[in-house]
């Protein structure tokens, strides 16, 4: 069996912004990242959600279960213990949408949901000029995280922003201007993973001048996953 095990030997906790958010960086997480790229090349990629500007293929549930066994204690220690354990769902993902074809919602920082207990993982498996993940603050509200309580205020303020200045240009978010400011950036080194609360405003760091091929070997391939407390 090909080795798809993970190592947490080089794990670092990082804090950022005035709100003191936590994230986990794990360097050299995959024992053999080339196996992951080869496995991704055998998958049937497809557009799954309208929000993601590219294609995805599901990660093997058995592989998710194996990784979760390693990662669950780290999630407990960093983000708070889940009384009934954690659930994990993951995908191979490739950003493929050219900047000029982005929908308005894809041009802005986003959240993966308003539940602060949902943890996101990004594992970078590309050697392209594209970057990692950036985090943002919404200027007019000062919000960096969105919850069920704050989302309506954020949504109303963002509508007012757009009404005043128009939609952002058809491009991937860079510094977040004019309505957002960048608070932190994870560069996205090859075979590095980062874990963070999914309700923090964030965006992939995509170079608007670099091609976005759908080939796992040459495109912006990542493995992304969500961890949720078991209900």
PDB file of C-alpha atoms in Angstrom:
ATOM      1  CA  UNK A   1       0.000   0.000   0.000  1.00  0.00           C
ATOM      2  CA  UNK A   2       1.319   3.433  -0.904  1.00  0.00           C
ATOM      3  CA  UNK A   3       2.276   5.589   2.051  1.00  0.00           C
ATOM      4  CA  UNK A   4      -0.264   8.362   2.646  1.00  0.00           C
ATOM      5  CA  UNK A   5       0.503   8.782   6.332  1.00  0.00           C
ATOM      6  CA  UNK A   6       0.978  12.153   7.980  1.00  0.00           C
ATOM      7  CA  UNK A   7       3.534  13.469  10.443  1.00  0.00           C
ATOM      8  CA  UNK A   8       2.947  16.154  13.077  1.00  0.00           C
ATOM      9  CA  UNK A   9       6.629  16.387  13.991  1.00  0.00           C
ATOM     10  CA  UNK A  10       6.922  19.979  12.746  1.00  0.00           C
ATOM     11  CA  UNK A  11       3.823  21.629  14.182  1.00  0.00           C
ATOM     12  CA  UNK A  12       3.621  25.291  15.187  1.00  0.00           C
ATOM     13  CA  UNK A  13       0.851  27.388  16.732  1.00  0.00           C
ATOM     14  CA  UNK A  14       0.622  30.937  15.435  1.00  0.00           C
ATOM     15  CA  UNK A  15      -1.501  33.882  16.598  1.00  0.00           C
ATOM     16  CA  UNK A  16      -2.445  36.825  14.421  1.00  0.00           C
ATOM     17  CA  UNK A  17      -4.369  40.117  14.282  1.00  0.00           C
ATOM     18  CA  UNK A  18      -5.655  42.219  17.149  1.00  0.00           C
ATOM     19  CA  UNK A  19      -8.265  39.525  17.822  1.00  0.00           C
ATOM     20  CA  UNK A  20      -5.542  36.997  18.647  1.00  0.00           C
ATOM     21  CA  UNK A  21      -6.778  34.267  16.300  1.00  0.00           C
ATOM     22  CA  UNK A  22      -5.044  30.895  16.430  1.00  0.00           C
ATOM     23  CA  UNK A  23      -3.893  28.794  13.535  1.00  0.00           C
ATOM     24  CA  UNK A  24      -1.836  25.631  13.270  1.00  0.00           C
ATOM     25  CA  UNK A  25       0.967  25.212  10.746  1.00  0.00           C
ATOM     26  CA  UNK A  26       2.272  21.722  10.024  1.00  0.00           C
ATOM     27  CA  UNK A  27       5.358  21.520   7.824  1.00  0.00           C
ATOM     28  CA  UNK A  28       6.235  18.377   5.812  1.00  0.00           C
ATOM     29  CA  UNK A  29       2.907  16.879   6.863  1.00  0.00           C
ATOM     30  CA  UNK A  30       2.753  14.120   4.231  1.00  0.00           C
ATOM     31  CA  UNK A  31       5.343  11.381   4.357  1.00  0.00           C
ATOM     32  CA  UNK A  32       5.246  11.227   0.536  1.00  0.00           C
ATOM     33  CA  UNK A  33       3.433  14.211  -1.027  1.00  0.00           C
ATOM     34  CA  UNK A  34       4.105  12.923  -4.542  1.00  0.00           C
ATOM     35  CA  UNK A  35       1.812   9.983  -3.794  1.00  0.00           C
ATOM     36  CA  UNK A  36      -0.986  12.447  -2.977  1.00  0.00           C
ATOM     37  CA  UNK A  37      -0.434  14.238  -6.291  1.00  0.00           C
ATOM     38  CA  UNK A  38      -0.432  10.941  -8.190  1.00  0.00           C
ATOM     39  CA  UNK A  39      -3.612   9.887  -6.403  1.00  0.00           C
ATOM     40  CA  UNK A  40      -5.258  13.207  -7.236  1.00  0.00           C
ATOM     41  CA  UNK A  41      -4.451  12.648 -10.934  1.00  0.00           C
ATOM     42  CA  UNK A  42      -6.614   9.503 -10.861  1.00  0.00           C
ATOM     43  CA  UNK A  43      -9.703  11.266  -9.489  1.00  0.00           C
ATOM     44  CA  UNK A  44     -12.778  12.483 -11.357  1.00  0.00           C
ATOM     45  CA  UNK A  45     -12.818  16.207 -10.623  1.00  0.00           C
ATOM     46  CA  UNK A  46     -16.031  18.217 -10.970  1.00  0.00           C
ATOM     47  CA  UNK A  47     -17.567  21.507  -9.923  1.00  0.00           C
ATOM     48  CA  UNK A  48     -19.272  20.803  -6.600  1.00  0.00           C
ATOM     49  CA  UNK A  49     -20.345  24.182  -5.214  1.00  0.00           C
ATOM     50  CA  UNK A  50     -20.901  27.550  -6.945  1.00  0.00           C
ATOM     51  CA  UNK A  51     -18.720  29.320  -4.385  1.00  0.00           C
ATOM     52  CA  UNK A  52     -15.475  27.433  -5.055  1.00  0.00           C
ATOM     53  CA  UNK A  53     -13.724  28.746  -8.212  1.00  0.00           C
ATOM     54  CA  UNK A  54     -12.569  25.390  -9.457  1.00  0.00           C
ATOM     55  CA  UNK A  55     -13.044  21.633  -9.316  1.00  0.00           C
ATOM     56  CA  UNK A  56     -12.939  19.071  -6.533  1.00  0.00           C
ATOM     57  CA  UNK A  57     -12.834  15.333  -5.917  1.00  0.00           C
ATOM     58  CA  UNK A  58     -13.626  13.710  -2.551  1.00  0.00           C
ATOM     59  CA  UNK A  59     -10.876  12.364  -0.333  1.00  0.00           C
ATOM     60  CA  UNK A  60     -11.144   8.663   0.491  1.00  0.00           C
ATOM     61  CA  UNK A  61     -13.196   8.303   3.718  1.00  0.00           C
ATOM     62  CA  UNK A  62     -10.729   5.709   5.040  1.00  0.00           C
ATOM     63  CA  UNK A  63      -7.893   8.177   4.538  1.00  0.00           C
ATOM     64  CA  UNK A  64      -9.921  10.859   6.345  1.00  0.00           C
ATOM     65  CA  UNK A  65     -10.459   8.468   9.249  1.00  0.00           C
ATOM     66  CA  UNK A  66      -6.748   7.698   9.420  1.00  0.00           C
ATOM     67  CA  UNK A  67      -5.726  11.356   9.399  1.00  0.00           C
ATOM     68  CA  UNK A  68      -8.438  12.283  11.876  1.00  0.00           C
ATOM     69  CA  UNK A  69      -7.019   9.834  14.381  1.00  0.00           C
ATOM     70  CA  UNK A  70      -3.741  11.775  14.259  1.00  0.00           C
ATOM     71  CA  UNK A  71      -5.219  15.274  14.143  1.00  0.00           C
ATOM     72  CA  UNK A  72      -8.039  15.044  16.715  1.00  0.00           C
ATOM     73  CA  UNK A  73      -5.796  15.525  19.799  1.00  0.00           C
ATOM     74  CA  UNK A  74      -4.225  18.569  18.143  1.00  0.00           C
ATOM     75  CA  UNK A  75      -7.666  20.024  17.404  1.00  0.00           C
ATOM     76  CA  UNK A  76      -8.699  19.449  21.035  1.00  0.00           C
ATOM     77  CA  UNK A  77      -5.585  21.126  22.408  1.00  0.00           C
ATOM     78  CA  UNK A  78      -5.706  24.140  20.104  1.00  0.00           C
ATOM     79  CA  UNK A  79      -9.361  24.913  19.474  1.00  0.00           C
ATOM     80  CA  UNK A  80     -11.105  23.316  22.458  1.00  0.00           C
ATOM     81  CA  UNK A  81     -11.968  19.734  23.265  1.00  0.00           C
ATOM     82  CA  UNK A  82     -14.920  18.187  21.467  1.00  0.00           C
ATOM     83  CA  UNK A  83     -16.781  16.018  23.974  1.00  0.00           C
ATOM     84  CA  UNK A  84     -17.893  13.449  21.385  1.00  0.00           C
ATOM     85  CA  UNK A  85     -14.905  13.665  19.067  1.00  0.00           C
ATOM     86  CA  UNK A  86     -14.582  15.121  15.584  1.00  0.00           C
ATOM     87  CA  UNK A  87     -15.879  14.394  12.096  1.00  0.00           C
ATOM     88  CA  UNK A  88     -13.842  15.077   8.950  1.00  0.00           C
ATOM     89  CA  UNK A  89     -14.691  15.531   5.294  1.00  0.00           C
ATOM     90  CA  UNK A  90     -12.038  16.358   2.689  1.00  0.00           C
ATOM     91  CA  UNK A  91     -11.418  16.975  -0.994  1.00  0.00           C
ATOM     92  CA  UNK A  92      -8.683  17.334  -3.548  1.00  0.00           C
ATOM     93  CA  UNK A  93      -9.223  20.837  -4.936  1.00  0.00           C
ATOM     94  CA  UNK A  94      -7.845  22.751  -7.924  1.00  0.00           C
ATOM     95  CA  UNK A  95      -8.545  26.449  -8.560  1.00  0.00           C
ATOM     96  CA  UNK A  96      -9.296  26.701 -12.290  1.00  0.00           C
ATOM     97  CA  UNK A  97     -11.521  29.741 -12.894  1.00  0.00           C
ATOM     98  CA  UNK A  98      -9.764  32.576 -14.794  1.00  0.00           C
ATOM     99  CA  UNK A  99      -9.985  35.908 -12.934  1.00  0.00           C
ATOM    100  CA  UNK A 100     -12.142  37.509 -15.627  1.00  0.00           C
ATOM    101  CA  UNK A 101     -14.768  34.778 -15.192  1.00  0.00           C
ATOM    102  CA  UNK A 102     -15.162  35.078 -11.420  1.00  0.00           C
ATOM    103  CA  UNK A 103     -18.624  35.648  -9.998  1.00  0.00           C
ATOM    104  CA  UNK A 104     -18.966  38.653  -7.637  1.00  0.00           C
ATOM    105  CA  UNK A 105     -19.012  36.426  -4.530  1.00  0.00           C
ATOM    106  CA  UNK A 106     -15.722  34.818  -5.639  1.00  0.00           C
ATOM    107  CA  UNK A 107     -13.931  38.183  -5.755  1.00  0.00           C
ATOM    108  CA  UNK A 108     -14.341  38.832  -2.029  1.00  0.00           C
ATOM    109  CA  UNK A 109     -12.983  37.257   1.153  1.00  0.00           C
ATOM    110  CA  UNK A 110     -15.382  34.657   2.491  1.00  0.00           C
ATOM    111  CA  UNK A 111     -16.093  32.369   5.427  1.00  0.00           C
ATOM    112  CA  UNK A 112     -16.777  28.628   5.311  1.00  0.00           C
ATOM    113  CA  UNK A 113     -19.734  29.064   7.662  1.00  0.00           C
ATOM    114  CA  UNK A 114     -20.665  30.962  10.798  1.00  0.00           C
ATOM    115  CA  UNK A 115     -19.936  28.158  13.273  1.00  0.00           C
ATOM    116  CA  UNK A 116     -16.699  28.972  15.158  1.00  0.00           C
ATOM    117  CA  UNK A 117     -16.336  25.278  16.039  1.00  0.00           C
ATOM    118  CA  UNK A 118     -15.854  24.257  12.411  1.00  0.00           C
ATOM    119  CA  UNK A 119     -12.142  24.008  11.655  1.00  0.00           C
ATOM    120  CA  UNK A 120     -10.747  24.254   8.130  1.00  0.00           C
ATOM    121  CA  UNK A 121      -7.597  22.594   6.813  1.00  0.00           C
ATOM    122  CA  UNK A 122      -5.634  23.613   3.723  1.00  0.00           C
ATOM    123  CA  UNK A 123      -2.768  21.401   2.564  1.00  0.00           C
ATOM    124  CA  UNK A 124      -0.751  22.963  -0.252  1.00  0.00           C
ATOM    125  CA  UNK A 125       0.425  20.530  -2.932  1.00  0.00           C
ATOM    126  CA  UNK A 126       1.474  22.826  -5.747  1.00  0.00           C
ATOM    127  CA  UNK A 127       4.740  24.419  -6.803  1.00  0.00           C
ATOM    128  CA  UNK A 128       3.153  27.239  -8.798  1.00  0.00           C
ATOM    129  CA  UNK A 129       3.581  31.004  -8.183  1.00  0.00           C
ATOM    130  CA  UNK A 130       0.177  30.980  -6.480  1.00  0.00           C
ATOM    131  CA  UNK A 131       0.248  31.506  -2.728  1.00  0.00           C
ATOM    132  CA  UNK A 132      -1.444  30.131   0.353  1.00  0.00           C
ATOM    133  CA  UNK A 133      -4.236  31.681   2.401  1.00  0.00           C
ATOM    134  CA  UNK A 134      -4.854  35.276   3.501  1.00  0.00           C
ATOM    135  CA  UNK A 135      -7.070  36.550   6.312  1.00  0.00           C
ATOM    136  CA  UNK A 136      -9.020  39.809   6.333  1.00  0.00           C
ATOM    137  CA  UNK A 137     -10.915  42.417   8.343  1.00  0.00           C
ATOM    138  CA  UNK A 138     -14.027  44.075   6.925  1.00  0.00           C
ATOM    139  CA  UNK A 139     -13.312  47.788   7.222  1.00  0.00           C
ATOM    140  CA  UNK A 140     -16.750  49.293   7.745  1.00  0.00           C
ATOM    141  CA  UNK A 141     -17.784  46.842  10.485  1.00  0.00           C
ATOM    142  CA  UNK A 142     -14.376  45.897  11.856  1.00  0.00           C
ATOM    143  CA  UNK A 143     -15.411  42.236  11.706  1.00  0.00           C
ATOM    144  CA  UNK A 144     -12.838  39.500  11.159  1.00  0.00           C
ATOM    145  CA  UNK A 145     -15.097  36.581  12.060  1.00  0.00           C
ATOM    146  CA  UNK A 146     -18.732  36.029  11.197  1.00  0.00           C
ATOM    147  CA  UNK A 147     -21.249  34.335  13.467  1.00  0.00           C
ATOM    148  CA  UNK A 148     -24.987  33.789  13.176  1.00  0.00           C
ATOM    149  CA  UNK A 149     -25.414  36.950  15.243  1.00  0.00           C
ATOM    150  CA  UNK A 150     -23.039  39.218  13.292  1.00  0.00           C
ATOM    151  CA  UNK A 151     -23.657  37.972   9.760  1.00  0.00           C
ATOM    152  CA  UNK A 152     -26.795  40.099   9.141  1.00  0.00           C
ATOM    153  CA  UNK A 153     -24.911  43.275  10.133  1.00  0.00           C
ATOM    154  CA  UNK A 154     -21.998  42.299   7.928  1.00  0.00           C
ATOM    155  CA  UNK A 155     -24.237  41.485   4.958  1.00  0.00           C
ATOM    156  CA  UNK A 156     -26.082  44.796   5.201  1.00  0.00           C
ATOM    157  CA  UNK A 157     -22.836  46.773   5.478  1.00  0.00           C
ATOM    158  CA  UNK A 158     -21.278  44.951   2.521  1.00  0.00           C
ATOM    159  CA  UNK A 159     -24.326  45.753   0.395  1.00  0.00           C
ATOM    160  CA  UNK A 160     -23.905  49.411   1.304  1.00  0.00           C
ATOM    161  CA  UNK A 161     -20.209  49.206   0.400  1.00  0.00           C
ATOM    162  CA  UNK A 162     -21.007  47.788  -3.038  1.00  0.00           C
ATOM    163  CA  UNK A 163     -23.811  50.294  -3.606  1.00  0.00           C
ATOM    164  CA  UNK A 164     -21.340  53.100  -2.901  1.00  0.00           C
ATOM    165  CA  UNK A 165     -18.361  51.875  -4.950  1.00  0.00           C
ATOM    166  CA  UNK A 166     -19.690  49.171  -7.252  1.00  0.00           C
ATOM    167  CA  UNK A 167     -18.683  45.521  -7.480  1.00  0.00           C
ATOM    168  CA  UNK A 168     -14.994  44.671  -7.117  1.00  0.00           C
ATOM    169  CA  UNK A 169     -13.163  44.040 -10.399  1.00  0.00           C
ATOM    170  CA  UNK A 170     -13.112  40.533 -11.825  1.00  0.00           C
ATOM    171  CA  UNK A 171      -9.982  39.347 -10.013  1.00  0.00           C
ATOM    172  CA  UNK A 172      -8.967  37.259  -7.036  1.00  0.00           C
ATOM    173  CA  UNK A 173      -8.692  39.197  -3.776  1.00  0.00           C
ATOM    174  CA  UNK A 174      -5.196  40.498  -3.081  1.00  0.00           C
ATOM    175  CA  UNK A 175      -4.940  43.173  -0.390  1.00  0.00           C
ATOM    176  CA  UNK A 176      -8.729  43.276   0.050  1.00  0.00           C
ATOM    177  CA  UNK A 177      -9.142  46.893  -1.031  1.00  0.00           C
ATOM    178  CA  UNK A 178     -11.316  48.847  -0.903  1.00  0.00           C
ATOM    179  CA  UNK A 179     -13.621  47.167   1.617  1.00  0.00           C
ATOM    180  CA  UNK A 180     -11.259  44.748   3.388  1.00  0.00           C
ATOM    181  CA  UNK A 181      -7.748  44.859   4.788  1.00  0.00           C
ATOM    182  CA  UNK A 182      -5.418  41.922   5.037  1.00  0.00           C
ATOM    183  CA  UNK A 183      -4.513  40.936   8.612  1.00  0.00           C
ATOM    184  CA  UNK A 184      -2.282  37.918   7.992  1.00  0.00           C
ATOM    185  CA  UNK A 185      -0.962  35.659   5.248  1.00  0.00           C
ATOM    186  CA  UNK A 186       0.139  32.030   5.246  1.00  0.00           C
ATOM    187  CA  UNK A 187       2.562  31.742   2.304  1.00  0.00           C
ATOM    188  CA  UNK A 188       1.515  28.194   1.418  1.00  0.00           C
ATOM    189  CA  UNK A 189       4.732  26.196   1.221  1.00  0.00           C
ATOM    190  CA  UNK A 190       4.669  22.865  -0.588  1.00  0.00           C
ATOM    191  CA  UNK A 191       3.508  20.021   1.692  1.00  0.00           C
ATOM    192  CA  UNK A 192       2.485  22.451   4.419  1.00  0.00           C
ATOM    193  CA  UNK A 193      -0.917  22.356   6.102  1.00  0.00           C
ATOM    194  CA  UNK A 194      -2.681  25.141   7.951  1.00  0.00           C
ATOM    195  CA  UNK A 195      -5.727  24.746  10.207  1.00  0.00           C
ATOM    196  CA  UNK A 196      -7.936  27.632  11.335  1.00  0.00           C
ATOM    197  CA  UNK A 197     -11.491  28.452  12.349  1.00  0.00           C
ATOM    198  CA  UNK A 198     -13.582  28.520   9.189  1.00  0.00           C
ATOM    199  CA  UNK A 199     -15.620  31.555  10.261  1.00  0.00           C
ATOM    200  CA  UNK A 200     -12.609  33.889   9.915  1.00  0.00           C
ATOM    201  CA  UNK A 201     -12.784  35.963   6.718  1.00  0.00           C
ATOM    202  CA  UNK A 202     -10.195  34.543   4.334  1.00  0.00           C
ATOM    203  CA  UNK A 203      -9.295  33.923   0.717  1.00  0.00           C
ATOM    204  CA  UNK A 204      -6.901  31.827  -1.290  1.00  0.00           C
ATOM    205  CA  UNK A 205      -3.851  33.755  -2.479  1.00  0.00           C
ATOM    206  CA  UNK A 206      -4.160  33.435  -6.244  1.00  0.00           C
ATOM    207  CA  UNK A 207      -1.805  35.193  -8.658  1.00  0.00           C
ATOM    208  CA  UNK A 208      -4.107  36.876 -11.176  1.00  0.00           C
ATOM    209  CA  UNK A 209      -1.398  36.787 -13.856  1.00  0.00           C
ATOM    210  CA  UNK A 210      -0.552  33.078 -13.564  1.00  0.00           C
ATOM    211  CA  UNK A 211      -2.442  30.332 -15.459  1.00  0.00           C
ATOM    212  CA  UNK A 212      -4.813  28.015 -13.601  1.00  0.00           C
ATOM    213  CA  UNK A 213      -4.599  24.599 -15.300  1.00  0.00           C
ATOM    214  CA  UNK A 214      -6.859  21.777 -14.145  1.00  0.00           C
ATOM    215  CA  UNK A 215      -3.989  19.269 -14.119  1.00  0.00           C
ATOM    216  CA  UNK A 216      -3.150  18.190 -10.525  1.00  0.00           C
ATOM    217  CA  UNK A 217       0.540  18.017 -11.463  1.00  0.00           C
ATOM    218  CA  UNK A 218       0.751  21.617 -12.703  1.00  0.00           C
ATOM    219  CA  UNK A 219      -2.229  23.445 -11.206  1.00  0.00           C
ATOM    220  CA  UNK A 220      -2.934  24.937  -7.773  1.00  0.00           C
ATOM    221  CA  UNK A 221      -3.701  21.617  -6.120  1.00  0.00           C
ATOM    222  CA  UNK A 222      -4.641  21.534  -2.447  1.00  0.00           C
ATOM    223  CA  UNK A 223      -6.303  19.129  -0.086  1.00  0.00           C
ATOM    224  CA  UNK A 224      -8.918  20.954   1.914  1.00  0.00           C
ATOM    225  CA  UNK A 225     -11.039  19.562   4.709  1.00  0.00           C
ATOM    226  CA  UNK A 226     -13.483  20.555   7.421  1.00  0.00           C
ATOM    227  CA  UNK A 227     -13.565  19.237  10.957  1.00  0.00           C
ATOM    228  CA  UNK A 228     -16.764  19.475  12.970  1.00  0.00           C
ATOM    229  CA  UNK A 229     -17.516  18.351  16.524  1.00  0.00           C
ATOM    230  CA  UNK A 230     -19.547  15.150  16.484  1.00  0.00           C
ATOM    231  CA  UNK A 231     -23.119  15.946  17.462  1.00  0.00           C
TER     232      UNK A 231
END
